[in-house]
Tab-separated table of C-alpha atoms and ligand atoms in Angstrom:
chain	number	residue	atom	x	y	z
A	100	UNK	CA	-10.125	-27.187	14.926
A	101	UNK	CA	-6.380	-27.406	15.326
A	102	UNK	CA	-6.153	-28.659	12.537
A	103	UNK	CA	-7.961	-27.227	10.280
A	104	UNK	CA	-5.740	-24.237	10.860
A	105	UNK	CA	-2.835	-25.445	10.595
A	106	UNK	CA	-2.700	-27.959	7.895
A	107	UNK	CA	-5.992	-27.249	5.518
A	108	UNK	CA	-5.577	-23.036	5.904
A	109	UNK	CA	-1.680	-23.531	4.582
A	110	UNK	CA	-2.966	-25.398	2.433
A	111	UNK	CA	-5.712	-23.839	0.093
A	112	UNK	CA	-3.719	-20.439	0.689
A	113	UNK	CA	-0.879	-21.749	-0.930
A	114	UNK	CA	-2.551	-23.135	-3.757
A	115	UNK	CA	-4.228	-19.275	-3.570
A	116	UNK	CA	-0.793	-17.750	-3.620
A	117	UNK	CA	0.242	-20.171	-6.626
A	118	UNK	CA	-2.939	-19.154	-8.420
A	119	UNK	CA	-2.596	-15.140	-8.118
A	120	UNK	CA	1.550	-15.943	-9.021
A	121	UNK	CA	1.305	-18.236	-11.632
A	122	UNK	CA	0.512	-15.091	-13.808
A	123	UNK	CA	3.327	-13.121	-12.854
A	124	UNK	CA	5.708	-15.415	-14.047
A	125	UNK	CA	6.394	-12.542	-17.627
A	126	UNK	CA	8.136	-9.986	-14.954
A	127	UNK	CA	11.095	-8.579	-15.445
A	128	UNK	CA	13.041	-5.741	-13.812
A	129	UNK	CA	13.972	-4.258	-17.487
A	130	UNK	CA	10.113	-3.086	-17.359
A	131	UNK	CA	11.104	-0.658	-15.471
A	132	UNK	CA	13.978	0.859	-16.683
A	133	UNK	CA	13.517	4.065	-18.000
A	134	UNK	CA	9.311	4.746	-16.713
A	135	UNK	CA	8.820	7.840	-14.860
A	136	UNK	CA	6.844	6.430	-11.976
A	137	UNK	CA	6.440	9.040	-9.176
A	138	UNK	CA	6.135	7.244	-5.514
A	139	UNK	CA	4.622	8.760	-2.741
A	140	UNK	CA	5.185	7.758	1.675
A	141	UNK	CA	8.622	7.583	-0.341
A	142	UNK	CA	10.263	8.542	3.666
A	143	UNK	CA	10.586	5.911	5.113
A	144	UNK	CA	8.673	1.883	5.239
A	145	UNK	CA	7.461	0.112	2.622
A	146	UNK	CA	7.812	3.360	-0.006
A	147	UNK	CA	11.276	4.217	0.951
A	148	UNK	CA	11.933	0.531	-0.188
A	149	UNK	CA	9.546	0.367	-3.349
A	150	UNK	CA	11.809	3.828	-4.579
A	151	UNK	CA	15.699	1.835	-4.165
A	152	UNK	CA	14.088	-1.292	-5.831
A	153	UNK	CA	12.863	1.450	-9.319
A	154	UNK	CA	16.339	3.109	-8.664
A	155	UNK	CA	17.820	0.044	-9.526
A	156	UNK	CA	15.734	-0.583	-12.275
A	157	UNK	CA	16.814	2.339	-13.534
A	158	UNK	CA	13.462	3.440	-13.387
A	159	UNK	CA	13.203	7.495	-13.520
A	160	UNK	CA	11.540	8.443	-9.480
A	161	UNK	CA	9.957	11.536	-7.968
A	162	UNK	CA	9.189	10.829	-4.267
A	163	UNK	CA	7.645	12.690	-1.845
A	164	UNK	CA	6.648	12.458	2.143
A	165	UNK	CA	6.531	16.291	4.656
A	166	UNK	CA	10.009	15.926	6.133
A	167	UNK	CA	12.346	17.200	3.746
A	168	UNK	CA	15.285	15.881	4.983
A	169	UNK	CA	14.094	11.764	4.655
A	170	UNK	CA	13.148	12.760	1.183
A	171	UNK	CA	16.965	14.506	0.847
A	172	UNK	CA	18.702	11.065	1.829
A	173	UNK	CA	16.160	8.554	-0.004
A	174	UNK	CA	17.108	10.258	-3.462
A	175	UNK	CA	20.917	10.288	-3.067
A	176	UNK	CA	20.613	7.036	-1.999
A	177	UNK	CA	18.450	6.225	-5.309
A	178	UNK	CA	21.189	8.475	-7.288
A	179	UNK	CA	23.507	5.809	-6.495
A	180	UNK	CA	22.114	2.697	-7.045
A	181	UNK	CA	21.188	3.994	-10.473
A	182	UNK	CA	18.132	5.908	-10.636
A	183	UNK	CA	17.484	7.353	-14.323
A	184	UNK	CA	17.004	10.397	-12.212
A	185	UNK	CA	15.523	10.851	-9.121
A	186	UNK	CA	13.347	14.271	-7.359
A	187	UNK	CA	11.185	15.037	-4.692
A	188	UNK	CA	8.944	17.488	-3.431
A	189	UNK	CA	7.765	17.962	-0.281
A	190	UNK	CA	4.610	18.260	1.302
A	191	UNK	CA	1.345	17.003	3.334
A	192	UNK	CA	-1.290	14.982	1.756
A	193	UNK	CA	-3.930	17.353	3.724
A	194	UNK	CA	-3.072	19.894	2.076
A	195	UNK	CA	-5.611	19.841	-1.115
A	196	UNK	CA	-3.024	21.656	-3.311
A	197	UNK	CA	-0.415	19.513	-3.104
A	198	UNK	CA	-1.732	16.043	-5.937
A	199	UNK	CA	-1.862	18.952	-8.382
A	200	UNK	CA	1.684	20.701	-7.757
A	201	UNK	CA	3.527	16.879	-7.597
A	202	UNK	CA	1.475	15.883	-10.713
A	203	UNK	CA	2.416	20.111	-12.389
A	204	UNK	CA	6.081	18.626	-10.974
A	205	UNK	CA	5.849	15.243	-13.309
A	206	UNK	CA	4.504	16.790	-16.321
A	207	UNK	CA	6.917	20.152	-16.443
A	208	UNK	CA	9.892	17.318	-15.535
A	209	UNK	CA	8.886	14.523	-18.192
A	210	UNK	CA	6.484	15.713	-19.628
A	211	UNK	CA	4.577	12.138	-18.929
A	212	UNK	CA	3.933	9.698	-16.059
A	213	UNK	CA	3.952	6.101	-16.826
A	214	UNK	CA	2.862	5.212	-12.905
A	215	UNK	CA	2.266	5.930	-10.094
A	216	UNK	CA	2.070	3.957	-6.671
A	217	UNK	CA	-0.164	6.190	-3.688
A	218	UNK	CA	1.517	4.856	-0.384
A	219	UNK	CA	1.401	7.142	2.073
A	220	UNK	CA	-0.177	6.898	5.263
A	221	UNK	CA	-0.668	9.782	7.953
A	222	UNK	CA	-0.809	8.957	11.617
A	223	UNK	CA	-3.141	6.705	13.641
A	224	UNK	CA	-3.001	4.549	16.806
A	225	UNK	CA	-3.261	0.783	17.467
A	226	UNK	CA	-6.319	1.395	20.453
A	227	UNK	CA	-9.300	1.430	20.898
A	228	UNK	CA	-11.845	4.325	19.073
A	229	UNK	CA	-11.737	6.630	21.771
A	230	UNK	CA	-15.076	8.748	20.111
A	231	UNK	CA	-12.773	11.469	17.861
A	232	UNK	CA	-14.431	11.840	14.627
A	233	UNK	CA	-12.407	15.112	13.733
A	234	UNK	CA	-9.379	12.864	14.100
A	235	UNK	CA	-11.666	10.291	10.753
A	236	UNK	CA	-11.904	13.074	9.158
A	237	UNK	CA	-8.406	14.088	8.913
A	238	UNK	CA	-7.480	10.416	8.515
A	239	UNK	CA	-9.823	10.172	5.770
A	240	UNK	CA	-8.496	13.225	4.182
A	241	UNK	CA	-4.971	11.940	3.774
A	242	UNK	CA	-5.622	8.655	3.190
A	243	UNK	CA	-8.757	8.304	0.674
A	244	UNK	CA	-9.109	11.840	-0.553
A	245	UNK	CA	-5.180	12.628	-1.712
A	246	UNK	CA	-5.329	8.783	-3.193
A	247	UNK	CA	-8.504	9.640	-5.216
A	248	UNK	CA	-7.162	13.725	-6.332
A	249	UNK	CA	-3.193	11.503	-7.010
A	250	UNK	CA	-5.059	10.226	-9.103
A	251	UNK	CA	-7.651	12.641	-10.573
A	252	UNK	CA	-5.117	14.770	-11.119
A	253	UNK	CA	-2.467	12.380	-12.761
A	254	UNK	CA	-5.108	9.629	-15.425
A	255	UNK	CA	-4.475	12.780	-18.750
A	256	UNK	CA	-0.285	11.192	-18.564
A	257	UNK	CA	-1.418	7.797	-17.677
A	258	UNK	CA	-4.240	7.416	-20.406
A	259	UNK	CA	-1.113	9.062	-22.670
A	260	UNK	CA	1.235	6.192	-22.209
A	261	UNK	CA	-1.456	3.210	-21.057
A	262	UNK	CA	-0.567	4.049	-17.057
A	263	UNK	CA	-0.883	2.376	-14.175
A	264	UNK	CA	-2.055	3.641	-10.769
A	265	UNK	CA	-0.947	1.213	-7.853
A	266	UNK	CA	-3.325	1.275	-4.210
A	267	UNK	CA	-1.018	0.166	-1.219
A	268	UNK	CA	-4.065	-1.245	0.745
A	269	UNK	CA	-3.708	-3.513	4.260
A	270	UNK	CA	-6.061	-6.860	5.046
A	271	UNK	CA	-7.539	-4.268	7.155
A	272	UNK	CA	-9.424	-2.728	4.517
A	273	UNK	CA	-10.552	-5.751	4.284
A	274	UNK	CA	-11.580	-7.185	7.632
A	275	UNK	CA	-12.051	-4.729	9.781
A	276	UNK	CA	-10.324	-6.391	13.033
A	277	UNK	CA	-10.238	-3.880	16.723
A	278	UNK	CA	-7.982	-1.169	17.249
A	279	UNK	CA	-8.018	-0.258	14.650
A	280	UNK	CA	-11.352	2.000	13.375
A	281	UNK	CA	-10.556	4.880	11.654
A	282	UNK	CA	-6.945	3.442	9.158
A	283	UNK	CA	-9.539	0.659	7.692
A	284	UNK	CA	-12.230	3.466	6.734
A	285	UNK	CA	-10.011	5.229	4.805
A	286	UNK	CA	-8.555	1.693	3.320
A	287	UNK	CA	-12.733	-0.185	2.878
A	288	UNK	CA	-13.029	3.260	0.869
A	289	UNK	CA	-9.743	2.821	-1.605
A	290	UNK	CA	-11.472	-1.010	-2.550
A	291	UNK	CA	-14.829	1.660	-2.864
A	292	UNK	CA	-13.442	3.907	-5.083
A	293	UNK	CA	-11.036	2.866	-7.419
A	294	UNK	CA	-12.400	-0.715	-7.777
A	295	UNK	CA	-15.303	1.107	-9.430
A	296	UNK	CA	-13.275	3.607	-11.179
A	297	UNK	CA	-11.229	0.530	-13.066
A	298	UNK	CA	-14.847	-0.949	-14.131
A	299	UNK	CA	-15.488	2.696	-15.279
A	300	UNK	CA	-11.777	2.639	-17.437
A	301	UNK	CA	-12.605	-0.791	-19.085
A	302	UNK	CA	-16.273	0.525	-19.905
A	303	UNK	CA	-14.506	3.125	-21.039
A	304	UNK	CA	-11.662	1.115	-22.547
A	305	UNK	CA	-8.654	3.252	-21.313
A	306	UNK	CA	-6.096	0.791	-20.946
A	307	UNK	CA	-5.064	2.185	-17.087
A	308	UNK	CA	-4.614	-0.220	-14.460
A	309	UNK	CA	-5.029	-0.125	-11.267
A	310	UNK	CA	-3.530	-2.623	-8.712
A	311	UNK	CA	-4.683	-2.582	-5.256
A	312	UNK	CA	-2.322	-4.139	-2.050
A	313	UNK	CA	-3.584	-6.448	0.168
A	314	UNK	CA	-0.701	-6.025	2.699
A	315	UNK	CA	-0.384	-8.196	5.902
A	316	UNK	CA	1.683	-7.216	9.355
A	317	UNK	CA	5.383	-5.400	7.248
A	318	UNK	CA	8.504	-4.694	9.750
A	319	UNK	CA	8.381	-1.279	9.304
A	320	UNK	CA	9.387	0.944	11.793
A	321	UNK	CA	5.956	2.960	12.474
A	322	UNK	CA	4.105	-0.280	12.390
A	323	UNK	CA	6.097	-2.602	15.002
A	324	UNK	CA	6.075	0.526	16.836
A	325	UNK	CA	2.491	0.559	17.099
A	326	UNK	CA	1.634	-3.553	17.161
A	327	UNK	CA	4.563	-5.308	19.065
A	328	UNK	CA	3.452	-5.039	22.148
A	329	UNK	CA	-0.304	-6.448	21.170
A	330	UNK	CA	0.310	-8.802	17.994
A	331	UNK	CA	2.884	-11.446	18.877
A	332	UNK	CA	3.070	-12.514	15.348
A	333	UNK	CA	6.755	-12.523	13.676
A	334	UNK	CA	6.198	-8.933	10.720
A	335	UNK	CA	7.083	-9.444	6.851
A	336	UNK	CA	9.661	-8.367	5.629
A	337	UNK	CA	9.328	-4.348	3.871
A	338	UNK	CA	11.581	-5.016	1.054
A	339	UNK	CA	10.196	-8.230	-0.184
A	340	UNK	CA	6.992	-6.394	0.086
A	341	UNK	CA	8.463	-3.669	-1.578
A	342	UNK	CA	8.853	-5.913	-4.855
A	343	UNK	CA	6.370	-7.517	-5.501
A	344	UNK	CA	4.152	-4.198	-5.142
A	345	UNK	CA	6.198	-3.647	-8.165
A	346	UNK	CA	5.761	-6.036	-9.645
A	347	UNK	CA	2.666	-6.901	-8.994
A	348	UNK	CA	1.696	-3.079	-11.057
A	349	UNK	CA	4.358	-3.920	-13.341
A	350	UNK	CA	2.260	-6.898	-14.638
A	351	UNK	CA	-0.897	-4.369	-14.168
A	352	UNK	CA	-2.636	-7.471	-11.465
A	353	UNK	CA	-5.773	-6.164	-9.991
A	354	UNK	CA	-4.407	-7.460	-6.684
A	355	UNK	CA	-1.644	-7.525	-5.162
A	356	UNK	CA	-2.100	-10.044	-1.573
A	357	UNK	CA	1.835	-9.710	0.366
A	358	UNK	CA	2.122	-12.175	2.365
A	359	UNK	CA	0.329	-13.978	0.154
A	360	UNK	CA	-0.270	-17.107	2.803
A	361	UNK	CA	-1.284	-15.602	5.519
A	362	UNK	CA	-3.745	-12.699	3.318
A	363	UNK	CA	-4.958	-15.481	1.098
A	364	UNK	CA	-6.019	-17.568	4.685
A	365	UNK	CA	-7.938	-14.792	6.627
A	366	UNK	CA	-9.910	-13.880	3.634
A	367	UNK	CA	-10.474	-16.852	2.351
A	368	UNK	CA	-11.602	-18.053	6.395
A	369	UNK	CA	-13.664	-14.547	6.645
A	370	UNK	CA	-15.755	-15.342	3.235
A	371	UNK	CA	-16.683	-18.883	4.805
A	372	UNK	CA	-16.738	-18.493	8.602
A	373	UNK	CA	-16.594	-14.533	9.594
A	374	UNK	CA	-17.541	-15.036	13.301
A	375	UNK	CA	-14.662	-17.333	13.632
A	376	UNK	CA	-12.365	-15.450	12.270
A	377	UNK	CA	-13.352	-12.479	13.850
A	378	UNK	CA	-13.035	-14.884	17.246
A	379	UNK	CA	-9.536	-16.121	16.180
A	380	UNK	CA	-8.390	-11.927	15.602
A	381	UNK	CA	-9.001	-11.594	18.974
A	382	UNK	CA	-8.210	-13.978	20.746
A	383	UNK	CA	-4.668	-13.774	18.820
A	384	UNK	CA	-4.179	-9.778	20.057
A	385	UNK	CA	-3.168	-9.401	23.807
A	386	UNK	CA	-5.623	-6.891	24.231
A	387	UNK	CA	-4.258	-6.889	28.098
A	388	UNK	CA	-1.531	-4.123	26.377
A	389	UNK	CA	-3.922	-2.450	24.272
A	390	UNK	CA	-3.076	1.354	25.783
A	391	UNK	CA	-5.907	3.737	25.934
A	392	UNK	CA	-6.048	7.768	24.612
B	37	NDP	N1	3.849	-2.016	8.176
B	37	NDP	C1	2.168	-3.173	7.548
B	37	NDP	O1	2.439	-3.293	8.748
B	37	NDP	C2	1.014	-2.265	6.805
B	37	NDP	C3	1.988	-0.934	5.625
B	37	NDP	N2	0.018	-0.815	5.117
B	37	NDP	C4	0.261	0.041	4.095
B	37	NDP	O2	1.728	0.104	3.383
B	37	NDP	C5	1.726	1.811	3.087
B	37	NDP	C6	2.888	1.800	4.014
B	37	NDP	O3	3.226	1.742	5.067
B	37	NDP	P1	4.779	1.214	6.123
B	37	NDP	O4	5.980	1.461	5.269
B	37	NDP	O5	4.332	0.916	7.191
B	37	NDP	O6	4.364	3.092	6.557
B	37	NDP	P2	5.739	4.692	7.352
B	37	NDP	O7	4.598	5.090	8.411
B	37	NDP	O8	6.834	4.001	7.007
B	37	NDP	O9	5.293	5.213	6.662
B	37	NDP	C7	4.415	6.328	5.739
B	37	NDP	C8	4.756	6.986	4.383
B	37	NDP	O10	4.071	8.244	4.802
B	37	NDP	C9	4.527	9.858	4.881
B	37	NDP	N3	3.519	10.417	5.636
B	37	NDP	C10	3.236	10.821	6.741
B	37	NDP	N4	2.214	11.982	7.086
B	37	NDP	C11	2.279	11.961	5.990
B	37	NDP	C12	1.429	13.135	5.480
B	37	NDP	N5	0.393	13.811	6.061
B	37	NDP	N6	1.064	13.483	4.134
B	37	NDP	C13	2.464	13.424	3.518
B	37	NDP	N7	2.860	11.837	3.745
B	37	NDP	C14	2.729	11.510	4.656
B	37	NDP	C15	5.306	9.031	6.099
B	37	NDP	O11	6.594	10.555	5.911
B	37	NDP	P3	6.370	11.522	6.456
B	37	NDP	O12	6.241	11.578	7.593
B	37	NDP	O13	8.357	12.173	6.013
B	37	NDP	O14	5.499	12.834	5.690
B	37	NDP	C16	5.917	8.134	5.229
B	37	NDP	O15	7.135	8.568	4.210
B	37	NDP	C17	0.707	2.383	4.198
B	37	NDP	O16	-0.427	2.194	3.106
B	37	NDP	C18	-0.129	1.185	4.610
B	37	NDP	O17	-1.649	1.671	4.885
B	37	NDP	C19	-0.263	-1.737	4.603
B	37	NDP	C20	-0.737	-2.767	5.735
B	37	NDP	C21	0.327	-3.160	6.490
B	38	LIG	C1	-1.387	-7.597	13.016
B	38	LIG	C2	-2.745	-7.753	11.068
B	38	LIG	C3	-2.699	-9.175	10.577
B	38	LIG	C4	-3.871	-10.164	11.021
B	38	LIG	C5	-3.038	-10.742	11.507
B	38	LIG	O1	-3.795	-11.133	12.484
B	38	LIG	O2	-1.572	-11.061	11.538
B	38	LIG	C6	-1.793	-6.416	10.500
B	38	LIG	C7	-2.824	-6.447	9.120
B	38	LIG	C8	-2.754	-4.779	9.107
B	38	LIG	C9	-2.045	-4.326	10.190
B	38	LIG	C10	-1.797	-2.608	10.056
B	38	LIG	C11	-1.776	-2.012	8.852
B	38	LIG	O3	-2.562	-2.379	8.455
B	38	LIG	C12	-0.545	-0.558	9.158
B	38	LIG	C13	-1.332	0.266	10.080
B	38	LIG	C14	0.335	1.180	9.974
B	38	LIG	C15	0.290	2.115	10.969
B	38	LIG	O4	1.875	2.873	10.829
B	38	LIG	C16	0.480	1.323	12.634
B	38	LIG	C17	-0.034	-0.406	12.638
B	38	LIG	C18	-1.149	-1.099	11.167
B	38	LIG	C19	-2.753	-0.348	12.002
B	38	LIG	C20	-1.354	-2.380	11.499
B	38	LIG	C21	-0.757	-3.103	12.763
B	38	LIG	C22	-1.637	-4.771	12.176
B	38	LIG	C23	-1.643	-4.652	11.330
B	38	LIG	C24	-3.190	-5.554	12.273
């Protein structure tokens, strides 16, 4: 079993990564120059890093999150890095009016949109499900329903520009590990909705791409704070993660997996031996350190 985990699985993961990444040979950062891009959850973490990459690539940026002071700093840095333009709209994605407001801002300022990056998440702990159904409802609203509302409001402009929607999800949206029940549910929902929508766009010959990003553990402040006492694995770098998401979106890939080896191996083991994977996950966590709420 040890040999299987140490040699065979990584090799297979590498082969899969090669397969997925061989499609990305044509990526060129100039593809993003002058493009009109919305990034949600852009005040910290992976969203902030995506904003900086896009700024270097000379895109036009419209950023959003709740904390105005953080957004002001990110916008300032984006302008220093070379963004063609950068502005923000602040607000919480549990407000049903924010998606429309954001897309109206894009239409009024740019007259169109090329890329919508859906990345924000509401706060959720890393702990046993404590029966708080209201929390699940609220998280669904922020992590799922607002993504649907944003994509719906953006579609007319994206159809016009033959643009792209990028949906940032998680391995927790493909595999139900412990301590993320509400969060995991919202990410599974994204896969269901956007995979179905992709099919409909293809049937209707609408050239808007949908890229779903399946991420493993990334070294953002909030994730490290939430899980480092339970999960001993080293997180992957947010800067590289952000670039891989943009690359996959620009190439109109169906899926981005990052870090590719870890995510690829987990998905492969899940399809071959799901219960075995569940037991590996359980035994690799320091469950004794999980704080009950
Ligand atoms: N880091 C990781 O290990 C992994 C991350 N992911 C995914 O990557 C994406 C980014 O995660 P990460 O960078 O770690 O997260 P962060 O916690 O660093 O960033 C979350 C962003 O969402 C914003 N946000 C929080 N609540 C709301 C709200 N109610 N309305 C609007 N915006 C809100 C935050 O800003 P503010 O507080 O100012 O509103 C912030 O900009 C998520 O979709 C996550 O699921 C997937 C797998 C692993
Ligand atoms: C550790 C998990 C990977 C499997 C492994 O054992 O290596 C991580 C994969 C996805 C992560 C979660 C995630 O999707 C983001 C959440 C962001 C929140 O701010 C808190 C942390 C997360 C629940 C995060 C925790 C680690 C993973 C489960």
